[in-house]
Amino acid sequence: MNWKTLTLLTFLGMSLASCMREDSENVNQDRIWARYELFYDADEDITYARATFRFGHSAGTKLELTEPSEVRFNGDPIPFREGLAYYEEDYAGFVSSGTFEFDDLNGNTYMNDAEIRSVEFPSTFGPIDQNASFEIEWDGDALGSDEIVSVWLNGINEGDAQLFVENSDGATNILLGMDQLQQLPAGTTTAIIERSYTPDIQQGTDVGGVINGRYRGSTRSVEVE
C-alpha cells in the first residue's frame, strides 16, 4: 500500500469517526453537552447559527435530537446537517446577537444568548518587514474578558501558515513576532483576522457546554519583505 492510499484511508476513517452519531432518545438527557456558535464571515456576508450536541462531554459522541426535542435560534428551528452531524442555519448579513433554545425530551428548555463582537484589519496594513516585529492595531473595540483576537498569515508555500494570538484584557492591537515572520516566504501573503467571544454558558445540563460568538474579518493580501 503506497503512502497516498494510506493517507486517503486515514482521512476517510477520521471523517467517518467525526460524523458518527447517536439519537438523543438513547442517552440520559442530563448528560447532553451543547456547543452554540454564532459565526459571521465578512467575505461571504453571511451569519451562521450552529449547535452541536454530544454525549457526556466536548469529545463525546455527536447526537441527533429525537423529536419533539429541537434547537432554535431566535425562534427559528435549526436544521440538522447530515454530513457534518450538527445543526446549522444561515442568515444574510451580520446578525450580531441572538438566543439559542434547546428543548430536551424531559420537557426542559435551555436558553443561551450569543453575541458577536466585530474586528477588521486597519485600512492601511503592510508591507511587513520580516526582520522586525510588526504591530497591527485592529479596527474594533478593545478586548474584554473571555475574548481572543487571532491573525493568520499564509504565504505561497505549503505549510507555511503562521498563527498569532492576543487575549489580554483591554488590548487594542496584536504583535506579530519576528521569529514567526521569518518563517514566511517573501511575497504576497494572505491575512485573516478573527475575534472570538466565549462567555460562560447561561443554561445547561449537568455536563454544561460552550457558547461562542465569532467574527471573521475581510481577507486581505499583504506584502512580506
XYZ file of C-alpha atoms in Angstrom:
225
model
C 0.000 0.000 0.000
C 1.548 3.323 -1.037
C 1.547 6.459 1.143
C -1.164 8.184 -0.911
C -3.574 5.294 -0.409
C -2.744 5.123 3.292
C -3.301 8.865 3.682
C -6.657 8.648 1.888
C -7.815 5.740 4.056
C -6.741 7.549 7.207
C -8.624 10.686 6.150
C -11.758 8.715 5.342
C -11.569 6.925 8.671
C -11.251 10.197 10.562
C -14.125 11.737 8.595
C -16.392 8.793 9.338
C -15.465 8.857 13.006
C -16.189 12.587 13.268
C -19.662 12.075 11.745
C -20.650 9.091 13.890
C -23.719 9.953 15.939
C -26.396 8.628 18.247
C -30.057 9.568 18.622
C -30.653 11.692 21.710
C -33.503 9.441 22.867
C -30.879 6.791 23.681
C -28.958 8.878 26.231
C -29.573 10.463 29.614
C -30.946 13.935 28.827
C -28.995 15.435 31.734
C -25.777 14.236 30.065
C -26.212 16.160 26.799
C -23.323 18.589 26.279
C -24.043 21.533 23.941
C -21.989 23.927 21.853
C -23.707 27.017 20.474
C -21.901 29.196 17.946
C -22.874 32.379 16.122
C -20.338 32.962 13.334
C -20.095 35.812 10.817
C -17.893 35.611 7.715
C -17.303 39.068 6.232
C -16.102 37.683 2.886
C -19.430 35.890 2.433
C -21.535 38.439 4.360
C -23.328 35.502 5.974
C -24.016 34.725 9.641
C -24.214 31.082 10.703
C -26.106 29.862 13.776
C -24.713 26.452 14.745
C -25.429 23.968 17.509
C -23.637 20.717 18.263
C -24.773 18.177 20.844
C -22.572 15.457 22.315
C -22.976 12.811 24.964
C -21.211 13.484 28.244
C -18.502 15.972 27.249
C -16.940 18.013 24.434
C -15.362 14.941 22.801
C -18.338 12.620 23.262
C -20.426 11.011 20.540
C -22.378 13.522 18.466
C -26.124 13.457 18.940
C -29.056 13.993 16.608
C -32.053 15.273 18.542
C -35.062 12.977 18.611
C -38.432 14.669 18.064
C -40.012 16.549 19.765
C -36.589 17.669 21.033
C -35.219 20.520 18.890
C -32.937 23.546 18.823
C -33.935 27.047 17.653
C -32.203 30.362 17.014
C -34.299 33.478 17.567
C -37.331 31.242 17.319
C -36.324 29.586 14.028
C -35.846 25.785 14.119
C -32.278 24.958 13.069
C -31.992 22.072 10.560
C -29.678 19.131 11.085
C -26.782 18.800 8.610
C -26.369 15.086 7.973
C -22.851 15.197 6.549
C -21.394 17.153 9.473
C -23.683 15.873 12.235
C -24.518 19.294 13.632
C -27.277 21.890 13.355
C -26.844 24.983 11.177
C -28.908 27.836 9.787
C -27.521 30.738 7.758
C -28.667 34.359 7.578
C -27.862 37.108 5.083
C -25.756 39.907 6.516
C -24.385 40.481 10.004
C -26.534 39.161 12.848
C -24.701 40.459 15.904
C -26.622 38.569 18.586
C -29.418 36.136 19.255
C -30.799 33.411 21.502
C -30.420 29.658 21.174
C -33.195 27.498 22.663
C -32.777 23.760 23.191
C -35.735 21.555 24.209
C -34.785 18.124 25.562
C -37.013 15.047 25.857
C -37.689 15.675 29.557
C -39.556 18.901 28.831
C -36.681 21.188 29.819
C -35.790 24.264 27.756
C -32.295 25.755 27.916
C -31.850 29.323 26.652
C -28.468 30.855 25.848
C -27.616 34.240 24.359
C -24.737 34.571 21.878
C -23.023 37.792 20.807
C -20.555 38.568 18.023
C -18.010 41.347 18.500
C -16.531 42.658 15.275
C -12.901 43.091 14.225
C -11.208 44.112 10.965
C -7.729 44.917 9.763
C -6.973 48.664 9.588
C -7.435 50.358 6.232
C -3.648 50.785 5.956
C -1.925 47.460 6.502
C 1.605 46.486 5.471
C 4.042 45.908 3.984
C 5.549 43.672 6.695
C 9.301 43.600 7.298
C 10.411 40.077 8.240
C 13.399 41.394 10.180
C 11.375 43.173 12.857
C 8.244 42.575 14.885
C 5.106 44.115 13.390
C 2.153 45.604 15.279
C -1.418 45.623 13.961
C -3.934 47.938 15.626
C -7.235 46.402 14.652
C -10.478 48.166 13.748
C -12.774 47.306 16.636
C -13.229 47.664 20.370
C -10.610 46.757 22.969
C -10.692 43.166 24.171
C -12.826 42.296 27.167
C -12.737 39.177 29.295
C -13.289 35.841 27.515
C -12.154 37.302 24.172
C -9.386 36.424 21.719
C -8.196 38.055 18.502
C -6.291 35.787 16.114
C -4.377 36.582 12.934
C -3.276 34.001 10.355
C -0.655 34.795 7.728
C -0.448 32.242 4.924
C 2.294 32.526 2.294
C 2.610 30.930 -1.099
C 4.349 27.779 0.144
C 2.515 24.766 1.520
C 2.584 24.522 5.297
C 3.992 28.000 5.955
C 0.957 29.497 7.735
C 1.649 31.329 10.981
C -0.857 31.970 13.790
C -0.693 34.968 16.144
C -2.988 35.342 19.182
C -3.863 38.189 21.571
C -6.108 37.687 24.615
C -5.069 40.407 27.075
C -7.965 42.297 28.658
C -8.015 45.823 27.227
C -5.757 45.061 24.240
C -6.324 47.038 21.042
C -3.542 45.561 18.923
C -1.723 42.338 18.160
C 2.030 41.930 17.861
C 3.474 39.701 15.127
C 6.802 38.368 16.384
C 9.891 38.461 14.174
C 10.683 34.775 14.797
C 7.395 33.714 13.196
C 7.501 36.300 10.430
C 10.842 34.889 9.315
C 9.111 31.539 8.699
C 7.113 33.133 5.881
C 8.397 33.450 2.308
C 8.787 36.911 0.857
C 5.949 37.998 -1.386
C 2.185 38.313 -1.274
C 0.676 36.765 1.847
C -2.979 36.095 2.699
C -4.053 37.606 6.026
C -7.114 36.594 8.054
C -8.303 38.126 11.333
C -10.866 36.680 13.749
C -12.387 37.704 17.055
C -13.884 35.087 19.373
C -16.056 35.757 22.430
C -16.706 32.765 24.697
C -18.651 33.678 27.840
C -19.861 31.122 30.361
C -22.865 29.071 29.327
C -26.019 30.531 30.857
C -28.284 27.495 30.958
C -27.013 23.965 30.518
C -27.455 20.374 31.607
C -25.356 18.700 34.315
C -22.415 18.486 31.882
C -22.673 22.079 30.646
C -21.449 23.326 27.289
C -19.929 26.258 25.393
C -21.183 29.497 23.832
C -19.102 31.203 21.147
C -19.570 34.356 19.088
C -17.042 34.555 16.256
C -16.342 37.246 13.651
C -14.052 36.608 10.696
C -12.976 39.865 9.057
C -12.412 40.518 5.384
C -9.456 38.609 3.962
C -6.570 40.829 2.977
C -3.387 40.488 0.944
C -0.189 41.943 2.360
C 3.384 42.050 1.141
C 6.057 40.380 3.266
C 9.523 41.748 2.568
